[in-house]
PDB file of C-alpha atoms in Angstrom:
ATOM      1  CA  LEU A   1       3.030 -25.140   0.167  1.00  0.00           C
ATOM      2  CA  LYS A   2       0.407 -26.456  -2.219  1.00  0.00           C
ATOM      3  CA  GLU A   3       1.274 -30.036  -1.250  1.00  0.00           C
ATOM      4  CA  CYS A   4       1.046 -29.163   2.441  1.00  0.00           C
ATOM      5  CA  LEU A   5      -2.323 -27.486   2.033  1.00  0.00           C
ATOM      6  CA  GLU A   6      -3.832 -30.205  -0.132  1.00  0.00           C
ATOM      7  CA  GLU A   7      -2.170 -33.408   1.059  1.00  0.00           C
ATOM      8  CA  HIS A   8      -1.186 -32.944   4.693  1.00  0.00           C
ATOM      9  CA  LYS A   9      -4.520 -32.132   6.272  1.00  0.00           C
ATOM     10  CA  GLY A  10      -4.635 -33.614   9.732  1.00  0.00           C
ATOM     11  CA  ARG A  11      -0.893 -34.319   9.890  1.00  0.00           C
ATOM     12  CA  CYS A  12      -0.015 -31.239  11.872  1.00  0.00           C
ATOM     13  CA  LYS A  13      -1.693 -28.921  14.337  1.00  0.00           C
ATOM     14  CA  ALA A  14      -2.062 -26.163  11.758  1.00  0.00           C
ATOM     15  CA  GLU A  15      -5.601 -25.799  10.544  1.00  0.00           C
ATOM     16  CA  HIS A  16      -4.852 -24.494   7.060  1.00  0.00           C
ATOM     17  CA  GLY A  17      -8.234 -25.518   5.754  1.00  0.00           C
ATOM     18  CA  ARG A  18     -10.162 -23.708   8.458  1.00  0.00           C
ATOM     19  CA  ILE A  19     -12.283 -20.707   7.678  1.00  0.00           C
ATOM     20  CA  ARG A  20     -10.475 -17.637   8.871  1.00  0.00           C
ATOM     21  CA  THR A  21     -12.617 -15.293  10.902  1.00  0.00           C
ATOM     22  CA  TRP A  22      -9.870 -12.904  12.023  1.00  0.00           C
ATOM     23  CA  THR A  23      -7.956 -10.483   9.811  1.00  0.00           C
ATOM     24  CA  PRO A  24      -5.301  -7.929  10.802  1.00  0.00           C
ATOM     25  CA  SER A  25      -6.336  -4.272  10.841  1.00  0.00           C
ATOM     26  CA  ARG A  26      -4.102  -3.587   7.842  1.00  0.00           C
ATOM     27  CA  LEU A  27      -2.382  -5.710   5.207  1.00  0.00           C
ATOM     28  CA  LEU A  28      -0.229  -5.053   2.175  1.00  0.00           C
ATOM     29  CA  ASP A  29      -1.933  -6.051  -1.055  1.00  0.00           C
ATOM     30  CA  VAL A  30       0.928  -7.420  -3.157  1.00  0.00           C
ATOM     31  CA  GLY A  31      -1.394  -8.143  -6.076  1.00  0.00           C
ATOM     32  CA  ASN A  32      -2.916 -11.195  -7.626  1.00  0.00           C
ATOM     33  CA  VAL A  33      -0.086 -12.969  -9.376  1.00  0.00           C
ATOM     34  CA  GLN A  34      -1.085 -14.730 -12.569  1.00  0.00           C
ATOM     35  CA  ALA A  35       0.898 -17.699 -13.838  1.00  0.00           C
ATOM     36  CA  ASP A  36       2.269 -15.654 -16.764  1.00  0.00           C
ATOM     37  CA  ASN A  37       3.601 -12.837 -14.548  1.00  0.00           C
ATOM     38  CA  ASP A  38       7.132 -12.901 -13.200  1.00  0.00           C
ATOM     39  CA  PRO A  39       6.898 -12.621  -9.387  1.00  0.00           C
ATOM     40  CA  LYS A  40      10.480 -11.324  -9.292  1.00  0.00           C
ATOM     41  CA  ASP A  41       9.486  -8.324 -11.415  1.00  0.00           C
ATOM     42  CA  ILE A  42       9.708  -5.553  -8.846  1.00  0.00           C
ATOM     43  CA  SER A  43       7.891  -3.057 -11.055  1.00  0.00           C
ATOM     44  CA  GLY A  44       4.525  -4.169  -9.682  1.00  0.00           C
ATOM     45  CA  ASP A  45       3.653  -1.895  -6.795  1.00  0.00           C
ATOM     46  CA  VAL A  46       1.903  -2.804  -3.553  1.00  0.00           C
ATOM     47  CA  ARG A  47      -0.637  -0.908  -1.494  1.00  0.00           C
ATOM     48  CA  LEU A  48      -1.811  -0.786   2.088  1.00  0.00           C
ATOM     49  CA  CYS A  49      -5.387  -1.859   2.661  1.00  0.00           C
ATOM     50  CA  LYS A  50      -7.616  -2.020   5.685  1.00  0.00           C
ATOM     51  CA  GLY A  51      -8.289  -5.583   6.756  1.00  0.00           C
ATOM     52  CA  THR A  52     -12.006  -4.988   6.257  1.00  0.00           C
ATOM     53  CA  ASP A  53     -11.351  -3.967   2.622  1.00  0.00           C
ATOM     54  CA  CYS A  54      -9.395  -7.123   1.790  1.00  0.00           C
ATOM     55  CA  ILE A  55     -10.911 -10.274   0.374  1.00  0.00           C
ATOM     56  CA  PRO A  56     -12.842 -11.746   3.331  1.00  0.00           C
ATOM     57  CA  ARG A  57     -10.935 -14.460   5.213  1.00  0.00           C
ATOM     58  CA  ALA A  58      -8.050 -14.284   2.745  1.00  0.00           C
ATOM     59  CA  SER A  59      -4.764 -15.968   3.546  1.00  0.00           C
ATOM     60  CA  TYR A  60      -1.754 -13.796   4.239  1.00  0.00           C
ATOM     61  CA  PHE A  61       1.943 -14.112   5.018  1.00  0.00           C
ATOM     62  CA  THR A  62       3.882 -12.184   7.656  1.00  0.00           C
ATOM     63  CA  LEU A  63       7.468 -10.991   7.717  1.00  0.00           C
ATOM     64  CA  SER A  64       9.540 -11.019  10.878  1.00  0.00           C
ATOM     65  CA  HIS A  65      12.643  -8.893  10.378  1.00  0.00           C
ATOM     66  CA  CYS A  66      15.377  -7.074  12.246  1.00  0.00           C
ATOM     67  CA  TRP A  67      15.108  -3.299  12.028  1.00  0.00           C
ATOM     68  CA  GLY A  68      18.805  -2.976  12.855  1.00  0.00           C
ATOM     69  CA  ARG A  69      20.525   0.384  12.581  1.00  0.00           C
ATOM     70  CA  VAL A  70      18.744   1.248   9.356  1.00  0.00           C
ATOM     71  CA  VAL A  71      15.231   2.507  10.076  1.00  0.00           C
ATOM     72  CA  PRO A  72      13.039   0.897   7.399  1.00  0.00           C
ATOM     73  CA  LEU A  73      10.294   2.593   5.472  1.00  0.00           C
ATOM     74  CA  ARG A  74       7.497   3.053   8.020  1.00  0.00           C
ATOM     75  CA  LEU A  75       3.794   3.743   8.097  1.00  0.00           C
ATOM     76  CA  LEU A  76       3.257   7.224   9.536  1.00  0.00           C
ATOM     77  CA  SER A  77       0.280   9.537   9.943  1.00  0.00           C
ATOM     78  CA  ASN A  78       1.554  11.709   7.098  1.00  0.00           C
ATOM     79  CA  ASN A  79       1.956   8.876   4.540  1.00  0.00           C
ATOM     80  CA  ILE A  80      -0.949   6.512   5.271  1.00  0.00           C
ATOM     81  CA  ASP A  81      -3.134   8.030   2.531  1.00  0.00           C
ATOM     82  CA  ASP A  82      -0.317   7.688  -0.016  1.00  0.00           C
ATOM     83  CA  PHE A  83       0.393   4.099   1.079  1.00  0.00           C
ATOM     84  CA  GLN A  84      -3.281   3.206   0.602  1.00  0.00           C
ATOM     85  CA  LYS A  85      -2.976   4.334  -3.020  1.00  0.00           C
ATOM     86  CA  ARG A  86       0.428   2.882  -3.850  1.00  0.00           C
ATOM     87  CA  ILE A  87       3.827   1.987  -2.450  1.00  0.00           C
ATOM     88  CA  LYS A  88       6.444   1.740  -5.169  1.00  0.00           C
ATOM     89  CA  LEU A  89       8.036  -1.645  -4.687  1.00  0.00           C
ATOM     90  CA  ASN A  90      11.513  -0.443  -5.596  1.00  0.00           C
ATOM     91  CA  PHE A  91      11.291   2.077  -2.709  1.00  0.00           C
ATOM     92  CA  LEU A  92      10.919  -0.772  -0.210  1.00  0.00           C
ATOM     93  CA  PRO A  93      14.004  -2.078   1.603  1.00  0.00           C
ATOM     94  CA  LYS A  94      15.463  -5.263   0.085  1.00  0.00           C
ATOM     95  CA  THR A  95      14.154  -7.498   2.893  1.00  0.00           C
ATOM     96  CA  PHE A  96      10.606  -6.243   2.237  1.00  0.00           C
ATOM     97  CA  GLN A  97      11.045  -6.718  -1.529  1.00  0.00           C
ATOM     98  CA  ASP A  98      12.199 -10.295  -0.921  1.00  0.00           C
ATOM     99  CA  ALA A  99       9.101 -10.970   1.201  1.00  0.00           C
ATOM    100  CA  VAL A 100       6.879  -9.603  -1.577  1.00  0.00           C
ATOM    101  CA  VAL A 101       8.634 -11.860  -4.118  1.00  0.00           C
ATOM    102  CA  ILE A 102       8.074 -14.948  -1.957  1.00  0.00           C
ATOM    103  CA  THR A 103       4.453 -14.012  -1.234  1.00  0.00           C
ATOM    104  CA  ARG A 104       3.720 -13.469  -4.929  1.00  0.00           C
ATOM    105  CA  THR A 105       5.615 -16.597  -5.994  1.00  0.00           C
ATOM    106  CA  LEU A 106       3.467 -18.727  -3.701  1.00  0.00           C
ATOM    107  CA  GLY A 107       0.278 -17.117  -5.032  1.00  0.00           C
ATOM    108  CA  ILE A 108      -0.733 -15.248  -1.880  1.00  0.00           C
ATOM    109  CA  GLN A 109      -2.171 -11.754  -2.253  1.00  0.00           C
ATOM    110  CA  TYR A 110      -1.566 -10.279   1.207  1.00  0.00           C
ATOM    111  CA  LEU A 111       1.477  -9.667   3.378  1.00  0.00           C
ATOM    112  CA  TRP A 112       1.797  -8.199   6.889  1.00  0.00           C
ATOM    113  CA  ILE A 113       4.946  -6.284   7.874  1.00  0.00           C
ATOM    114  CA  ASP A 114       4.927  -4.538  11.252  1.00  0.00           C
ATOM    115  CA  SER A 115       6.600  -1.311  10.141  1.00  0.00           C
ATOM    116  CA  LEU A 116       4.180  -0.901   7.218  1.00  0.00           C
ATOM    117  CA  CYS A 117       0.962  -2.159   8.836  1.00  0.00           C
ATOM    118  CA  ILE A 118       1.177  -0.408  12.218  1.00  0.00           C
ATOM    119  CA  LEU A 119       1.210   3.389  12.480  1.00  0.00           C
ATOM    120  CA  GLN A 120       4.644   4.029  13.956  1.00  0.00           C
ATOM    121  CA  ASP A 121       3.984   7.593  15.155  1.00  0.00           C
ATOM    122  CA  PHE A 122       0.571   7.132  16.781  1.00  0.00           C
ATOM    123  CA  GLU A 123       0.771   5.727  20.311  1.00  0.00           C
ATOM    124  CA  ASP A 124      -2.820   4.407  20.418  1.00  0.00           C
ATOM    125  CA  ASP A 125      -2.336   2.469  17.175  1.00  0.00           C
ATOM    126  CA  LEU A 126       1.045   1.127  18.319  1.00  0.00           C
ATOM    127  CA  ARG A 127      -0.446  -0.084  21.590  1.00  0.00           C
ATOM    128  CA  ARG A 128      -3.582  -1.610  20.026  1.00  0.00           C
ATOM    129  CA  GLU A 129      -1.800  -3.280  17.106  1.00  0.00           C
ATOM    130  CA  SER A 130       1.142  -4.505  19.196  1.00  0.00           C
ATOM    131  CA  SER A 131      -1.297  -6.260  21.503  1.00  0.00           C
ATOM    132  CA  GLN A 132      -2.693  -8.105  18.447  1.00  0.00           C
ATOM    133  CA  MET A 133       0.635  -9.396  17.114  1.00  0.00           C
ATOM    134  CA  GLY A 134       0.056 -12.866  18.549  1.00  0.00           C
ATOM    135  CA  GLU A 135      -3.160 -13.072  16.523  1.00  0.00           C
ATOM    136  CA  VAL A 136      -1.423 -11.664  13.439  1.00  0.00           C
ATOM    137  CA  TYR A 137       1.264 -14.352  13.471  1.00  0.00           C
ATOM    138  CA  SER A 138      -0.926 -17.265  14.579  1.00  0.00           C
ATOM    139  CA  ASN A 139      -3.533 -16.595  11.880  1.00  0.00           C
ATOM    140  CA  ALA A 140      -0.999 -16.212   9.053  1.00  0.00           C
ATOM    141  CA  MET A 141      -0.670 -18.976   6.495  1.00  0.00           C
ATOM    142  CA  CYS A 142       3.096 -18.590   6.623  1.00  0.00           C
ATOM    143  CA  ASN A 143       5.517 -16.555   8.718  1.00  0.00           C
ATOM    144  CA  LEU A 144       8.646 -15.502   6.856  1.00  0.00           C
ATOM    145  CA  ALA A 145      11.609 -14.862   9.162  1.00  0.00           C
ATOM    146  CA  ALA A 146      14.535 -12.918   7.730  1.00  0.00           C
ATOM    147  CA  THR A 147      16.863 -14.213  10.437  1.00  0.00           C
ATOM    148  CA  GLY A 148      20.011 -13.920   8.346  1.00  0.00           C
ATOM    149  CA  ALA A 149      19.596 -10.206   7.599  1.00  0.00           C
ATOM    150  CA  ARG A 150      21.099  -7.659   9.991  1.00  0.00           C
ATOM    151  CA  ASP A 151      18.608  -5.004   8.908  1.00  0.00           C
ATOM    152  CA  SER A 152      15.822  -4.446   6.401  1.00  0.00           C
ATOM    153  CA  ALA A 153      18.196  -3.132   3.730  1.00  0.00           C
ATOM    154  CA  GLU A 154      20.153  -6.390   3.477  1.00  0.00           C
ATOM    155  CA  GLY A 155      17.540  -8.756   2.071  1.00  0.00           C
ATOM    156  CA  PHE A 156      17.407 -12.497   2.579  1.00  0.00           C
ATOM    157  CA  LEU A 157      17.150 -14.001  -0.907  1.00  0.00           C
ATOM    158  CA  PRO A 158      20.280 -14.685  -2.978  1.00  0.00           C
ATOM    159  CA  ARG A 159      21.050 -11.853  -5.384  1.00  0.00           C
ATOM    160  CA  SER A 160      22.649 -14.153  -7.964  1.00  0.00           C
ATOM    161  CA  GLU A 161      22.642 -17.821  -8.881  1.00  0.00           C
ATOM    162  CA  GLY A 162      25.993 -18.578  -7.256  1.00  0.00           C
ATOM    163  CA  GLU A 163      25.549 -16.580  -4.078  1.00  0.00           C
ATOM    164  CA  PRO A 164      25.546 -18.857  -1.053  1.00  0.00           C
ATOM    165  CA  ARG A 165      22.951 -18.205   1.613  1.00  0.00           C
ATOM    166  CA  ILE A 166      22.443 -19.959   4.902  1.00  0.00           C
ATOM    167  CA  TRP A 167      18.932 -21.335   5.073  1.00  0.00           C
ATOM    168  CA  SER A 168      17.202 -22.933   7.945  1.00  0.00           C
ATOM    169  CA  SER A 169      13.652 -24.038   8.268  1.00  0.00           C
ATOM    170  CA  THR A 170      11.619 -25.185  11.180  1.00  0.00           C
ATOM    171  CA  VAL A 171       8.438 -27.169  10.852  1.00  0.00           C
ATOM    172  CA  ARG A 172       6.418 -27.322  14.027  1.00  0.00           C
ATOM    173  CA  LYS A 173       4.025 -30.142  14.640  1.00  0.00           C
TER     174      LYS A 173
END
């Protein structure tokens, strides 16, 4: 990612160096990962923040995932205040934890996940935020797609050194 951002300017249509003027309404603050911290340490919690309260024009990642039969942890009217204080990382489904690990590992502070950044029980918020999803994904620095996971509980990173996983990547030019 660092090589792409620093060395590949002008080689693809992505404008990674551009100044971002658009931010999602809400993002997950996964923390500022220092070089001496282990990004795989799931003890570090995350929190929901309003886009206007985040670092201005900050880069963020998104997660595209299959809800499947297991309903993932969701942002609701009765937990939004708690989520803005803290979401215990080990309470998140494995797919969400994996996305946090990748986001932290690559030194990005913010992550957008639909079920945690859109109020799922408030029709006006669902309608407004759903209409902005094109902007959310097109303005993200990186879109993580958990295409190999049947639901959010499964995860998409290998759980052990020898565990095989099918990986595919697509680079669009």
